[in-house]
Amino acid sequence: EPGEEILHLNGIGVRYGAVVAVDDVTLAVREGEILGLIGPNGAGKTTFIDGISGYASADGTVSLNGESLDGLPPHRRSRAGLGRTFQGIELYEDLTVEENVVVGTTAAADRPTSEDLDQLYRLLGLGSVAKRPVAELSQGRRQLVSVARALAGRPRVVLLDEPAAGLDSDESLWLGERLQAMRDSGVTVVMIEHDMGLVLEICDKIAVLDLGRLIAFGTPDEIKGNPEVVRAYLGST
Ligand code: ATP
């Protein structure tokens, strides 16, 4: 059962010159839920998480577990408990899974112990490949290496940018199970995803962006039946 609201996003707006990429979005994420963020190409989904994580300068306020993140650079937001992945995969091909995962945590205040890492690999189904170079892995496993890297700093909330990109439907199903296990272990997830099957299957809540605006927010059932969503998005895919 989802708990208290842990991430509050209030009036988030991001502008690129004359383009309003994200327009006054307000929503809250509950602890222990998976929130899916959907919408057509160019709707502003990535820009929205860039604004939340400090990679784009944004209007509005972000608070995590009661702490304001406003004005903080990305690494400070990460240290405050907000993890994220990036679209496409930025992994070091020749390095092993575990080398990729610990990159970036060496300077962290809260470095993962080897026990933390073992637990993380088990959770994500990476235990058997932890010592292998990333170049040898399937696309599904590679996506999970990015997720593991985002989780290595033990965030309270993690923002995932299209974790199922490039996966076939079997791999998506498997990834979905791993994300649910992650959620059940106490990590709150906000996930941009185009695979509607996956979104409807694993998300507790769904937020729909269109032209930078939040046009709907609700449970998968509510979203499926929302005429504005069907018009803006579902109908066109
Ligand atoms: P997709 O599903 O294709 O990844 P998206 O919903 O994530 O799309 P964004 O990539 O956030 O959408 O783009 C939202 C809008 O902001 C688009 O009009 C895009 O052209 C514009 N935009 C995004 N990044 C920049 C940038 N760095 N400079 C200028 N405009 C940008």
Short mmCIF file of C-alpha atoms and ligand atoms in Angstrom, two decimals, residues 16-17 19-22 39-48 50 87 161-162 192 194 209, ligand 1:
data_model
loop_
_atom_site.label_atom_id
_atom_site.label_comp_id
_atom_site.label_asym_id
_atom_site.label_seq_id
_atom_site.Cartn_x
_atom_site.Cartn_y
_atom_site.Cartn_z
CA TYR A 16 13.51 26.99 -23.72
CA GLY A 17 13.47 30.48 -25.22
CA VAL A 19 9.07 27.26 -26.10
CA VAL A 20 7.19 26.36 -22.94
CA ALA A 21 8.31 22.73 -22.63
CA VAL A 22 6.69 22.15 -19.23
CA GLY A 39 2.40 11.47 -23.25
CA PRO A 40 3.16 11.91 -26.95
CA ASN A 41 6.66 12.64 -28.27
CA GLY A 42 7.68 16.17 -27.33
CA ALA A 43 5.09 16.38 -24.53
CA GLY A 44 7.81 17.47 -22.12
CA LYS A 45 8.33 14.29 -20.10
CA THR A 46 12.13 14.29 -20.12
CA THR A 47 12.23 18.03 -19.61
CA PHE A 48 9.93 17.62 -16.60
CA ASP A 50 15.24 17.37 -15.92
CA GLN A 87 17.33 8.19 -21.86
CA ASP A 161 13.67 7.75 -18.31
CA GLU A 162 12.23 5.02 -20.54
CA ILE A 192 8.68 7.79 -18.21
CA HIS A 194 6.13 4.55 -23.96
CA LEU A 209 1.48 15.24 -20.19
P1 ATP B 1 10.06 12.10 -26.06
O1 ATP B 1 8.98 11.18 -25.67
O2 ATP B 1 10.23 12.21 -27.55
O3 ATP B 1 11.36 11.88 -25.33
P2 ATP B 1 9.36 14.24 -24.26
O4 ATP B 1 7.95 14.16 -23.85
O5 ATP B 1 10.38 13.72 -23.30
O6 ATP B 1 9.54 13.57 -25.67
P3 ATP B 1 10.91 16.63 -24.26
O7 ATP B 1 12.10 15.94 -24.83
O8 ATP B 1 10.91 16.95 -22.84
O9 ATP B 1 9.63 15.76 -24.58
O10 ATP B 1 10.66 17.93 -25.12
C1 ATP B 1 9.63 18.89 -24.80
C2 ATP B 1 9.78 20.13 -25.66
O11 ATP B 1 10.94 20.86 -25.26
C3 ATP B 1 9.95 19.86 -27.14
O12 ATP B 1 9.26 20.87 -27.84
C4 ATP B 1 11.45 19.98 -27.34
O13 ATP B 1 11.74 20.35 -28.66
C5 ATP B 1 11.81 21.06 -26.35
N1 ATP B 1 13.20 20.91 -25.83
C6 ATP B 1 13.65 19.87 -25.08
N2 ATP B 1 14.94 20.06 -24.75
C7 ATP B 1 15.33 21.22 -25.31
C8 ATP B 1 16.55 21.99 -25.32
N3 ATP B 1 17.64 21.56 -24.69
N4 ATP B 1 16.55 23.15 -26.02
C9 ATP B 1 15.46 23.58 -26.65
N5 ATP B 1 14.27 22.93 -26.66
C10 ATP B 1 14.20 21.78 -26.01
#
